[in-house]
mmCIF file of C-alpha atoms in Angstrom:
data_model
loop_
_atom_site.group_PDB
_atom_site.id
_atom_site.type_symbol
_atom_site.label_atom_id
_atom_site.label_comp_id
_atom_site.label_asym_id
_atom_site.label_seq_id
_atom_site.Cartn_x
_atom_site.Cartn_y
_atom_site.Cartn_z
ATOM 1 C CA MET A 1 125.112 126.702 105.494
ATOM 2 C CA SER A 2 126.419 128.818 108.377
ATOM 3 C CA LYS A 3 125.300 128.318 111.990
ATOM 4 C CA GLU A 4 123.358 131.736 111.681
ATOM 5 C CA THR A 5 121.137 130.348 108.989
ATOM 6 C CA LYS A 6 120.291 126.994 110.497
ATOM 7 C CA ALA A 7 117.563 128.278 112.683
ATOM 8 C CA GLY A 8 115.267 131.182 112.985
ATOM 9 C CA LEU A 9 113.010 132.795 110.433
ATOM 10 C CA GLN A 10 115.946 133.511 108.032
ATOM 11 C CA ALA A 11 116.486 129.770 107.716
ATOM 12 C CA LEU A 12 113.224 129.303 105.879
ATOM 13 C CA LEU A 13 112.915 129.545 102.149
ATOM 14 C CA THR A 14 111.400 132.560 100.360
ATOM 15 C CA PRO A 15 110.658 132.888 96.672
ATOM 16 C CA GLU A 16 112.891 135.844 96.387
ATOM 17 C CA GLU A 17 115.975 134.097 97.692
ATOM 18 C CA SER A 18 115.484 130.751 95.924
ATOM 19 C CA VAL A 19 116.806 129.246 92.780
ATOM 20 C CA VAL A 20 116.001 125.616 91.658
ATOM 21 C CA VAL A 21 118.217 123.267 89.696
ATOM 22 C CA LEU A 22 116.506 119.923 88.465
ATOM 23 C CA ILE A 23 119.074 117.412 87.490
ATOM 24 C CA ASP A 24 118.786 114.404 85.073
ATOM 25 C CA HIS A 25 115.124 113.429 85.266
ATOM 26 C CA GLN A 26 115.610 111.341 82.166
ATOM 27 C CA PRO A 27 114.555 107.827 81.176
ATOM 28 C CA PHE A 28 117.946 106.149 81.769
ATOM 29 C CA GLN A 29 118.043 107.327 85.330
ATOM 30 C CA PHE A 30 114.407 106.326 85.967
ATOM 31 C CA ALA A 31 115.182 102.913 84.664
ATOM 32 C CA ASN A 32 117.493 102.222 87.618
ATOM 33 C CA LEU A 33 115.500 104.170 90.208
ATOM 34 C CA ASN A 34 114.829 101.753 93.155
ATOM 35 C CA SER A 35 114.608 104.012 96.278
ATOM 36 C CA HIS A 36 111.254 105.264 95.379
ATOM 37 C CA GLU A 37 108.258 104.464 93.132
ATOM 38 C CA PRO A 38 109.138 106.201 89.868
ATOM 39 C CA THR A 39 105.627 107.595 89.446
ATOM 40 C CA MET A 40 105.836 109.327 92.831
ATOM 41 C CA VAL A 41 109.185 111.061 91.890
ATOM 42 C CA VAL A 42 107.590 112.127 88.590
ATOM 43 C CA ASN A 43 104.656 113.579 90.348
ATOM 44 C CA ASN A 44 106.698 115.327 93.010
ATOM 45 C CA VAL A 45 109.446 116.957 90.680
ATOM 46 C CA VAL A 46 106.597 118.213 88.359
ATOM 47 C CA GLY A 47 104.761 119.567 91.461
ATOM 48 C CA LEU A 48 107.984 121.330 92.585
ATOM 49 C CA ALA A 49 108.620 122.742 89.149
ATOM 50 C CA ARG A 50 104.984 123.988 88.796
ATOM 51 C CA ALA A 51 105.328 125.541 92.323
ATOM 52 C CA ALA A 52 108.492 127.241 91.232
ATOM 53 C CA GLU A 53 106.638 128.712 88.251
ATOM 54 C CA VAL A 54 103.813 129.920 90.438
ATOM 55 C CA PHE A 55 106.274 131.710 92.654
ATOM 56 C CA ASP A 56 108.544 133.085 89.840
ATOM 57 C CA VAL A 57 111.538 131.152 91.230
ATOM 58 C CA PRO A 58 114.146 130.758 88.536
ATOM 59 C CA THR A 59 114.513 127.074 87.616
ATOM 60 C CA ILE A 60 117.354 125.552 85.618
ATOM 61 C CA LEU A 61 116.936 122.218 83.906
ATOM 62 C CA THR A 62 119.911 120.022 83.098
ATOM 63 C CA THR A 63 120.541 116.598 81.594
ATOM 64 C CA VAL A 64 123.527 114.376 81.114
ATOM 65 C CA LEU A 65 124.393 112.803 77.773
ATOM 66 C CA GLU A 66 120.902 113.503 76.391
ATOM 67 C CA GLU A 67 121.397 111.463 73.214
ATOM 68 C CA ARG A 68 122.075 108.280 75.178
ATOM 69 C CA GLY A 69 120.232 108.906 78.431
ATOM 70 C CA GLY A 70 117.064 110.423 76.898
ATOM 71 C CA TYR A 71 115.294 113.779 76.974
ATOM 72 C CA ILE A 72 114.047 115.203 80.198
ATOM 73 C CA ILE A 73 110.633 113.855 81.126
ATOM 74 C CA LYS A 74 107.733 115.403 79.284
ATOM 75 C CA GLY A 75 105.880 116.613 82.354
ATOM 76 C CA LEU A 76 108.858 118.550 83.519
ATOM 77 C CA GLN A 77 109.716 120.001 80.104
ATOM 78 C CA ASP A 78 106.051 121.110 79.678
ATOM 79 C CA VAL A 79 106.299 123.411 82.689
ATOM 80 C CA PHE A 80 109.157 125.321 80.929
ATOM 81 C CA PRO A 81 108.434 124.656 77.191
ATOM 82 C CA GLU A 82 110.778 127.362 75.987
ATOM 83 C CA GLN A 83 113.769 126.218 78.112
ATOM 84 C CA LYS A 84 116.486 123.957 76.569
ATOM 85 C CA PRO A 85 117.989 121.828 79.334
ATOM 86 C CA ILE A 86 121.722 122.365 79.692
ATOM 87 C CA ASP A 87 123.193 119.051 78.473
ATOM 88 C CA ARG A 88 126.336 118.014 80.199
ATOM 89 C CA THR A 89 129.099 115.456 80.137
ATOM 90 C CA PHE A 90 130.109 116.202 83.578
ATOM 91 C CA ILE A 91 128.558 113.775 86.268
ATOM 92 C CA ASN A 92 128.916 116.545 88.772
ATOM 93 C CA THR A 93 126.559 119.310 87.581
ATOM 94 C CA TRP A 94 128.503 121.966 89.577
ATOM 95 C CA GLU A 95 131.576 121.263 87.460
ATOM 96 C CA ASP A 96 129.674 122.565 84.380
ATOM 97 C CA GLU A 97 130.387 126.276 84.244
ATOM 98 C CA ARG A 98 127.179 126.876 82.314
ATOM 99 C CA VAL A 99 125.033 125.599 85.175
ATOM 100 C CA VAL A 100 127.075 127.458 87.836
ATOM 101 C CA GLU A 101 126.928 130.818 85.814
ATOM 102 C CA ALA A 102 123.134 130.349 85.286
ATOM 103 C CA VAL A 103 122.661 129.951 89.120
ATOM 104 C CA LYS A 104 124.888 132.866 89.929
ATOM 105 C CA ALA A 105 123.211 135.082 87.370
ATOM 106 C CA THR A 106 120.054 135.016 89.461
ATOM 107 C CA GLY A 107 121.939 136.524 92.343
ATOM 108 C CA ARG A 108 120.226 134.116 94.734
ATOM 109 C CA LYS A 109 121.956 132.048 97.438
ATOM 110 C CA LYS A 110 119.281 129.583 98.555
ATOM 111 C CA LEU A 111 119.880 126.666 96.049
ATOM 112 C CA ILE A 112 117.214 123.992 95.863
ATOM 113 C CA ILE A 113 118.299 120.806 94.098
ATOM 114 C CA ALA A 114 116.443 117.666 93.033
ATOM 115 C CA GLY A 115 117.703 114.986 90.699
ATOM 116 C CA LEU A 116 118.576 111.385 89.857
ATOM 117 C CA TRP A 117 120.430 109.757 91.264
ATOM 118 C CA THR A 118 120.678 111.091 94.849
ATOM 119 C CA GLU A 119 124.049 109.437 95.617
ATOM 120 C CA ILE A 120 125.843 110.818 92.528
ATOM 121 C CA CYS A 121 124.218 113.580 90.473
ATOM 122 C CA VAL A 122 122.624 115.188 93.462
ATOM 123 C CA ALA A 123 125.132 114.686 96.224
ATOM 124 C CA MET A 124 128.213 115.937 94.268
ATOM 125 C CA PRO A 125 126.965 119.291 93.227
ATOM 126 C CA ALA A 126 125.048 119.866 96.670
ATOM 127 C CA ILE A 127 128.225 119.226 98.615
ATOM 128 C CA GLN A 128 130.386 121.341 96.331
ATOM 129 C CA ALA A 129 127.889 124.307 96.274
ATOM 130 C CA ALA A 130 127.538 124.188 99.978
ATOM 131 C CA GLY A 131 131.312 124.511 100.244
ATOM 132 C CA GLU A 132 131.157 127.575 98.026
ATOM 133 C CA GLY A 133 128.855 129.673 100.088
ATOM 134 C CA PHE A 134 125.337 128.580 98.931
ATOM 135 C CA GLU A 135 122.609 127.611 101.322
ATOM 136 C CA VAL A 136 121.738 124.188 99.773
ATOM 137 C CA PHE A 137 118.398 122.336 100.113
ATOM 138 C CA VAL A 138 117.836 118.893 98.495
ATOM 139 C CA VAL A 139 114.284 117.860 97.763
ATOM 140 C CA THR A 140 114.523 114.255 98.769
ATOM 141 C CA ASP A 141 111.067 113.204 97.523
ATOM 142 C CA ALA A 142 111.650 114.628 94.032
ATOM 143 C CA SER A 143 115.021 112.796 93.953
ATOM 144 C CA GLY A 144 115.976 109.070 94.103
ATOM 145 C CA GLY A 145 118.691 106.657 94.053
ATOM 146 C CA ALA A 146 119.675 103.208 92.709
ATOM 147 C CA SER A 147 118.656 101.719 95.990
ATOM 148 C CA LYS A 148 116.979 102.773 99.227
ATOM 149 C CA GLU A 149 120.317 102.580 101.015
ATOM 150 C CA ALA A 150 122.140 104.602 98.368
ATOM 151 C CA HIS A 151 119.478 107.357 98.731
ATOM 152 C CA GLU A 152 119.612 107.374 102.458
ATOM 153 C CA MET A 153 123.406 107.333 102.668
ATOM 154 C CA ALA A 154 123.583 110.220 100.274
ATOM 155 C CA VAL A 155 121.088 112.194 102.303
ATOM 156 C CA HIS A 156 123.250 111.526 105.552
ATOM 157 C CA ARG A 157 126.407 112.458 103.674
ATOM 158 C CA MET A 158 124.933 115.695 102.490
ATOM 159 C CA VAL A 159 123.602 116.611 105.889
ATOM 160 C CA GLN A 160 127.010 116.212 107.287
ATOM 161 C CA ALA A 161 128.197 118.736 104.663
ATOM 162 C CA GLY A 162 125.550 121.269 105.820
ATOM 163 C CA VAL A 163 122.942 120.550 103.175
ATOM 164 C CA VAL A 164 119.275 120.670 104.323
ATOM 165 C CA PRO A 165 116.897 117.819 103.282
ATOM 166 C CA ILE A 166 113.315 118.932 102.487
ATOM 167 C CA THR A 167 110.295 117.681 100.673
ATOM 168 C CA TRP A 168 108.624 119.370 97.770
ATOM 169 C CA GLN A 169 105.467 120.360 99.628
ATOM 170 C CA ALA A 170 107.552 121.750 102.406
ATOM 171 C CA VAL A 171 109.334 123.957 99.807
ATOM 172 C CA ALA A 172 105.974 125.173 98.381
ATOM 173 C CA GLY A 173 104.695 125.803 101.851
ATOM 174 C CA GLU A 174 107.645 127.944 102.936
ATOM 175 C CA TRP A 175 107.342 129.848 99.674
ATOM 176 C CA GLN A 176 103.676 130.530 100.245
ATOM 177 C CA ARG A 177 104.068 131.126 104.042
ATOM 178 C CA ASP A 178 100.794 133.036 104.382
ATOM 179 C CA TRP A 179 97.403 132.007 102.804
ATOM 180 C CA ALA A 180 96.589 135.720 102.743
ATOM 181 C CA ARG A 181 99.082 136.059 99.930
ATOM 182 C CA GLU A 182 96.298 136.128 97.254
ATOM 183 C CA LYS A 183 98.642 136.590 94.202
ATOM 184 C CA THR A 184 100.043 132.977 94.456
ATOM 185 C CA PHE A 185 97.108 131.372 96.325
ATOM 186 C CA PRO A 186 95.181 130.158 93.105
ATOM 187 C CA GLY A 187 98.269 128.719 91.535
ATOM 188 C CA MET A 188 99.464 127.114 94.774
ATOM 189 C CA THR A 189 96.025 125.504 95.182
ATOM 190 C CA GLU A 190 95.978 124.154 91.725
ATOM 191 C CA VAL A 191 99.430 122.617 92.237
ATOM 192 C CA LEU A 192 98.291 121.003 95.462
ATOM 193 C CA LEU A 193 95.075 119.708 93.854
ATOM 194 C CA GLN A 194 96.934 118.055 91.009
ATOM 195 C CA HIS A 195 100.128 116.802 92.725
ATOM 196 C CA GLY A 196 99.455 116.941 96.531
ATOM 197 C CA GLY A 197 98.157 113.456 96.810
ATOM 198 C CA ALA A 198 96.190 113.076 100.079
ATOM 199 C CA THR A 199 96.938 116.742 100.875
ATOM 200 C CA GLY A 200 95.326 117.773 97.658
ATOM 201 C CA VAL A 201 92.265 115.595 98.362
ATOM 202 C CA ALA A 202 91.843 117.157 101.822
ATOM 203 C CA PHE A 203 92.194 120.554 100.380
ATOM 204 C CA SER A 204 89.587 119.845 97.834
ATOM 205 C CA TRP A 205 87.292 118.612 100.499
ATOM 206 C CA GLU A 206 87.889 121.682 102.611
ATOM 207 C CA SER A 207 87.112 123.898 99.738
ATOM 208 C CA GLN A 208 83.870 122.040 99.131
ATOM 209 C CA LEU A 209 82.818 122.478 102.713
ATOM 210 C CA LEU A 210 83.629 126.214 102.710
ATOM 211 C CA ALA A 211 81.700 126.722 99.467
ATOM 212 C CA SER A 212 78.766 124.840 100.909
ATOM 213 C CA GLY A 213 78.836 127.000 104.085
ATOM 214 C CA ARG A 214 78.827 130.166 102.030
ATOM 215 C CA SER A 215 75.892 129.037 99.963
ATOM 216 C CA GLY A 216 73.879 127.891 103.037
ATOM 217 C CA ASN A 217 73.656 124.403 101.464
ATOM 218 C CA THR A 218 73.636 121.860 104.370
ATOM 219 C CA ALA A 219 72.602 118.834 102.275
#
């Protein structure tokens, strides 16, 4: 990422400039996920995928050695039921030309990555793509490593390479940007209610209070 895009309004994400790549959210990788609670990563990556769907952000699914490592998790596949994940032998996703061509075909330069494990299958493509002119964002809470240290060291390494760490709700917030954007508001609300944790609970409560105020019900 250039110095010009590290700060200012242009540094924020927009749906029109974004493309998402989700890497190896498979049973084998989850079996050795120790940096995060696995259920949290499942929730967060599905929330990210559903937000991408709401905002029409192209999303590319990829797996590694699917026959041995298992199919991509059902919750993620269900968001894009017609998409067959690109199954690789390369550990580094960015060395698989099919993935790179799919990203380039979108014409978008803000590349958002999440995957398992952070220290290997996320760091490798993120660092390489950043060196090839993409503005790379890694969704840290939709990714995870074999240990907390492995995840954290990978994030530090990527930051040194110009990659931006971000969380999935921050991605969705930058895509929405303005609650007056009525087209995506209902979908965004639904994603938050189902995957936003405490944020979703608070949002539901706020909606209840607003509805009560409109109806005049103070009970």
